[in-house]
Amino acid sequence: MGPFTVTGMATLPNPLPQLALDPSGRSLGLRLPPGRLVDATDDGPWHEPLLWYAEKPAGPGTWKALGAPGARVGLLPVLVDLGGPGGGPEDWGLLPGETSYPGDHDAEDILAEYWEEETEELEDTEETAPFGYEWPGLAPAAHLAADPDTRAAQVADALESGRDALIEEAHLALVPARRSADIPAAIGWTGPVNYDGDVARICAVLRSWEDRFGIRVVALGLDTLVVAVAAPPATVEDAEAVAAEHFAFCPDNITQSHRATLRAYAEKLVGQDTWTFWWD
């Protein structure tokens, strides 16, 4: 197995090249349906596959059937949307060579930077009340309401059933990554490129959310990210603190929504087991 690299730094062995010779994955202890390996990037073919995805759309139970065995060999599950306007991962303009390492970034520093940049554009603080222009700091960690991996499987099943309008045709993919939060960086995903050109900074925030809210990255589209949440905020006050992070992380969620204020957005976060983000 060759090393999986991000900007030249080996992070873990990549089992995916074995699937070129053994598409069923039996040598890895897997039983995979027909699928495709993706090495296409915006800069040409990558030196090894970035992900594998199933040719047929996922159905309820697919995540548990393929994701858990894959994780045991270092291939983490994520749904990829092949029905959106951007086509499949081959067409997304992946840029793994432009991606740094998530662990090199501090989540709070990144969110504070995003917050400052976004609030500078506001004429008043109605959108960001009750916090105004000043970054309020990280939201407190919440108590787990479910096992994070179990919650991820539940959210994946819901997405596979077509219950999220932003994910049109979900296919199960496997990505070589150490933790779920790193999946976008592992493939050089460019969904937020108009907001931040280095998706590893986005992943640093996702790592923090893994630690505080038990999130798992469940689905990716061209510019859409869906995460499962095992420890959602339980009160409106806690939800407002989380909403502030969401505003910094993906302001389009609020500014281009019918819930165009942080307070209104926060009301929908109480007990919510799925967070969806999209960047214009």
Tab-separated table of N, CA and C in Angstrom, residues 163-230:
chain	number	residue	atom	x	y	z
A	163	ARG	N	-34.412	12.514	2.010
A	163	ARG	CA	-35.082	13.466	2.890
A	163	ARG	C	-34.344	14.800	2.999
A	164	ASP	N	-33.178	14.945	2.371
A	164	ASP	CA	-32.470	16.220	2.369
A	164	ASP	C	-32.446	16.736	0.940
A	165	ALA	N	-33.087	17.882	0.716
A	165	ALA	CA	-33.235	18.406	-0.640
A	165	ALA	C	-31.897	18.787	-1.267
A	166	LEU	N	-30.866	19.017	-0.442
A	166	LEU	CA	-29.579	19.426	-0.982
A	166	LEU	C	-28.751	18.238	-1.474
A	167	ILE	N	-29.129	17.017	-1.121
A	167	ILE	CA	-28.444	15.815	-1.594
A	167	ILE	C	-29.421	15.061	-2.488
A	168	GLU	N	-29.174	15.077	-3.801
A	168	GLU	CA	-30.142	14.527	-4.737
A	168	GLU	C	-29.966	13.033	-4.978
A	169	GLU	N	-28.715	12.581	-5.131
A	169	GLU	CA	-28.470	11.166	-5.418
A	169	GLU	C	-27.225	10.722	-4.662
A	170	ALA	N	-27.435	10.128	-3.510
A	170	ALA	CA	-26.341	9.766	-2.610
A	170	ALA	C	-25.735	8.419	-2.979
A	171	HIS	N	-24.400	8.401	-3.124
A	171	HIS	CA	-23.647	7.168	-3.333
A	171	HIS	C	-22.649	7.034	-2.196
A	172	LEU	N	-22.479	5.828	-1.678
A	172	LEU	CA	-21.544	5.601	-0.592
A	172	LEU	C	-20.122	5.649	-1.132
A	173	ALA	N	-19.271	6.438	-0.499
A	173	ALA	CA	-17.856	6.538	-0.861
A	173	ALA	C	-16.998	6.157	0.337
A	174	LEU	N	-15.785	5.728	0.076
A	174	LEU	CA	-14.798	5.415	1.105
A	174	LEU	C	-13.555	6.246	0.848
A	175	VAL	N	-13.053	6.894	1.910
A	175	VAL	CA	-11.943	7.844	1.808
A	175	VAL	C	-10.863	7.464	2.818
A	176	PRO	N	-9.591	7.449	2.427
A	176	PRO	CA	-8.528	7.184	3.397
A	176	PRO	C	-8.301	8.399	4.289
A	177	ALA	N	-8.740	8.327	5.521
A	177	ALA	CA	-8.612	9.437	6.464
A	177	ALA	C	-8.596	8.876	7.877
A	178	ARG	N	-7.931	9.569	8.783
A	178	ARG	CA	-7.835	9.122	10.179
A	178	ARG	C	-9.098	9.441	10.969
A	179	ARG	N	-9.741	10.531	10.644
A	179	ARG	CA	-10.949	10.912	11.363
A	179	ARG	C	-11.925	11.545	10.391
A	180	SER	N	-13.190	11.455	10.721
A	180	SER	CA	-14.242	11.897	9.813
A	180	SER	C	-14.072	13.366	9.421
A	181	ALA	N	-13.676	14.196	10.363
A	181	ALA	CA	-13.538	15.624	10.094
A	181	ALA	C	-12.513	15.920	9.008
A	182	ASP	N	-11.581	14.993	8.775
A	182	ASP	CA	-10.516	15.211	7.796
A	182	ASP	C	-10.893	14.790	6.389
A	183	ILE	N	-12.068	14.203	6.190
A	183	ILE	CA	-12.435	13.686	4.876
A	183	ILE	C	-12.353	14.756	3.786
A	184	PRO	N	-12.901	15.970	3.977
A	184	PRO	CA	-12.782	16.958	2.902
A	184	PRO	C	-11.332	17.278	2.528
A	185	ALA	N	-10.457	17.379	3.536
A	185	ALA	CA	-9.051	17.662	3.250
A	185	ALA	C	-8.379	16.482	2.571
A	186	ALA	N	-8.754	15.262	2.947
A	186	ALA	CA	-8.125	14.073	2.386
A	186	ALA	C	-8.321	13.976	0.883
A	187	ILE	N	-9.445	14.498	0.370
A	187	ILE	CA	-9.685	14.447	-1.071
A	187	ILE	C	-9.444	15.791	-1.745
A	188	GLY	N	-9.074	16.811	-0.968
A	188	GLY	CA	-8.875	18.133	-1.562
A	188	GLY	C	-10.166	18.760	-2.051
A	189	TRP	N	-11.247	18.540	-1.286
A	189	TRP	CA	-12.566	19.063	-1.668
A	189	TRP	C	-12.538	20.582	-1.787
A	190	THR	N	-13.190	21.120	-2.810
A	190	THR	CA	-13.142	22.561	-3.073
A	190	THR	C	-14.504	23.233	-2.908
A	191	GLY	N	-15.423	22.608	-2.189
A	191	GLY	CA	-16.752	23.189	-2.007
A	191	GLY	C	-16.751	24.609	-1.477
A	192	PRO	N	-15.936	24.931	-0.441
A	192	PRO	CA	-15.926	26.299	0.098
A	192	PRO	C	-14.876	27.201	-0.546
A	193	VAL	N	-14.387	26.867	-1.758
A	193	VAL	CA	-13.227	27.566	-2.321
A	193	VAL	C	-13.452	29.071	-2.466
A	194	ASN	N	-14.704	29.494	-2.679
A	194	ASN	CA	-14.970	30.929	-2.792
A	194	ASN	C	-14.942	31.627	-1.435
A	195	TYR	N	-14.903	30.833	-0.369
A	195	TYR	CA	-14.857	31.383	0.985
A	195	TYR	C	-13.485	31.200	1.604
A	196	ASP	N	-12.887	30.022	1.414
A	196	ASP	CA	-11.536	29.750	1.894
A	196	ASP	C	-10.905	28.745	0.933
A	197	GLY	N	-9.763	29.089	0.403
A	197	GLY	CA	-9.105	28.253	-0.578
A	197	GLY	C	-8.411	27.037	-0.013
A	198	ASP	N	-8.300	26.939	1.308
A	198	ASP	CA	-7.649	25.791	1.947
A	198	ASP	C	-8.672	25.077	2.817
A	199	VAL	N	-9.199	23.971	2.309
A	199	VAL	CA	-10.274	23.277	3.024
A	199	VAL	C	-9.790	22.681	4.335
A	200	ALA	N	-8.486	22.568	4.544
A	200	ALA	CA	-7.985	22.060	5.823
A	200	ALA	C	-8.391	22.984	6.971
A	201	ARG	N	-8.551	24.272	6.700
A	201	ARG	CA	-8.997	25.211	7.739
A	201	ARG	C	-10.455	24.924	8.119
A	202	ILE	N	-11.258	24.585	7.128
A	202	ILE	CA	-12.624	24.152	7.387
A	202	ILE	C	-12.605	22.878	8.234
A	203	CYS	N	-11.703	21.959	7.889
A	203	CYS	CA	-11.617	20.686	8.620
A	203	CYS	C	-11.145	20.888	10.053
A	204	ALA	N	-10.324	21.896	10.301
A	204	ALA	CA	-9.910	22.176	11.678
A	204	ALA	C	-11.123	22.517	12.541
A	205	VAL	N	-12.073	23.254	11.971
A	205	VAL	CA	-13.313	23.549	12.695
A	205	VAL	C	-14.126	22.270	12.883
A	206	LEU	N	-14.193	21.456	11.836
A	206	LEU	CA	-14.923	20.190	11.956
A	206	LEU	C	-14.315	19.301	13.040
A	207	ARG	N	-12.991	19.304	13.165
A	207	ARG	CA	-12.352	18.543	14.250
A	207	ARG	C	-12.830	19.033	15.616
A	208	SER	N	-12.898	20.337	15.772
A	208	SER	CA	-13.368	20.897	17.036
A	208	SER	C	-14.816	20.498	17.295
A	209	TRP	N	-15.626	20.482	16.249
A	209	TRP	CA	-17.018	20.057	16.401
A	209	TRP	C	-17.115	18.566	16.705
A	210	GLU	N	-16.199	17.775	16.175
A	210	GLU	CA	-16.147	16.360	16.559
A	210	GLU	C	-15.960	16.233	18.058
A	211	ASP	N	-15.044	17.026	18.594
A	211	ASP	CA	-14.715	16.940	20.013
A	211	ASP	C	-15.836	17.477	20.893
A	212	ARG	N	-16.497	18.548	20.470
A	212	ARG	CA	-17.494	19.207	21.325
A	212	ARG	C	-18.924	18.753	21.076
A	213	PHE	N	-19.232	18.317	19.834
A	213	PHE	CA	-20.615	18.003	19.486
A	213	PHE	C	-20.788	16.628	18.847
A	214	GLY	N	-19.717	15.834	18.808
A	214	GLY	CA	-19.830	14.481	18.268
A	214	GLY	C	-20.262	14.440	16.819
A	215	ILE	N	-19.765	15.387	15.998
A	215	ILE	CA	-20.201	15.399	14.597
A	215	ILE	C	-19.441	14.357	13.796
A	216	ARG	N	-20.055	13.955	12.700
A	216	ARG	CA	-19.417	13.134	11.685
A	216	ARG	C	-19.771	13.726	10.321
A	217	VAL	N	-18.803	13.791	9.428
A	217	VAL	CA	-19.070	14.218	8.053
A	217	VAL	C	-19.810	13.080	7.358
A	218	VAL	N	-21.027	13.352	6.904
A	218	VAL	CA	-21.873	12.303	6.343
A	218	VAL	C	-22.024	12.438	4.828
A	219	ALA	N	-22.033	13.663	4.301
A	219	ALA	CA	-22.266	13.806	2.861
A	219	ALA	C	-21.559	15.032	2.314
A	220	LEU	N	-21.128	14.904	1.061
A	220	LEU	CA	-20.515	16.004	0.321
A	220	LEU	C	-21.154	16.091	-1.058
A	221	GLY	N	-21.434	17.327	-1.487
A	221	GLY	CA	-21.801	17.602	-2.863
A	221	GLY	C	-20.766	18.544	-3.445
A	222	LEU	N	-21.051	19.117	-4.581
A	222	LEU	CA	-20.120	20.058	-5.196
A	222	LEU	C	-19.733	21.168	-4.231
A	223	ASP	N	-20.736	21.757	-3.542
A	223	ASP	CA	-20.485	22.831	-2.591
A	223	ASP	C	-21.327	22.673	-1.337
A	224	THR	N	-21.704	21.435	-1.037
A	224	THR	CA	-22.592	21.141	0.085
A	224	THR	C	-21.933	20.164	1.038
A	225	LEU	N	-22.097	20.425	2.329
A	225	LEU	CA	-21.550	19.575	3.383
A	225	LEU	C	-22.662	19.270	4.380
A	226	VAL	N	-22.826	17.992	4.720
A	226	VAL	CA	-23.819	17.574	5.716
A	226	VAL	C	-23.097	16.812	6.816
A	227	VAL	N	-23.342	17.187	8.067
A	227	VAL	CA	-22.745	16.477	9.187
A	227	VAL	C	-23.848	15.974	10.117
A	228	ALA	N	-23.609	14.813	10.715
A	228	ALA	CA	-24.470	14.271	11.759
A	228	ALA	C	-23.992	14.804	13.094
A	229	VAL	N	-24.923	15.056	14.009
A	229	VAL	CA	-24.608	15.691	15.289
A	229	VAL	C	-25.130	14.813	16.419
A	230	ALA	N	-24.192	14.262	17.204
A	230	ALA	CA	-24.585	13.381	18.310
A	230	ALA	C	-24.794	14.136	19.611
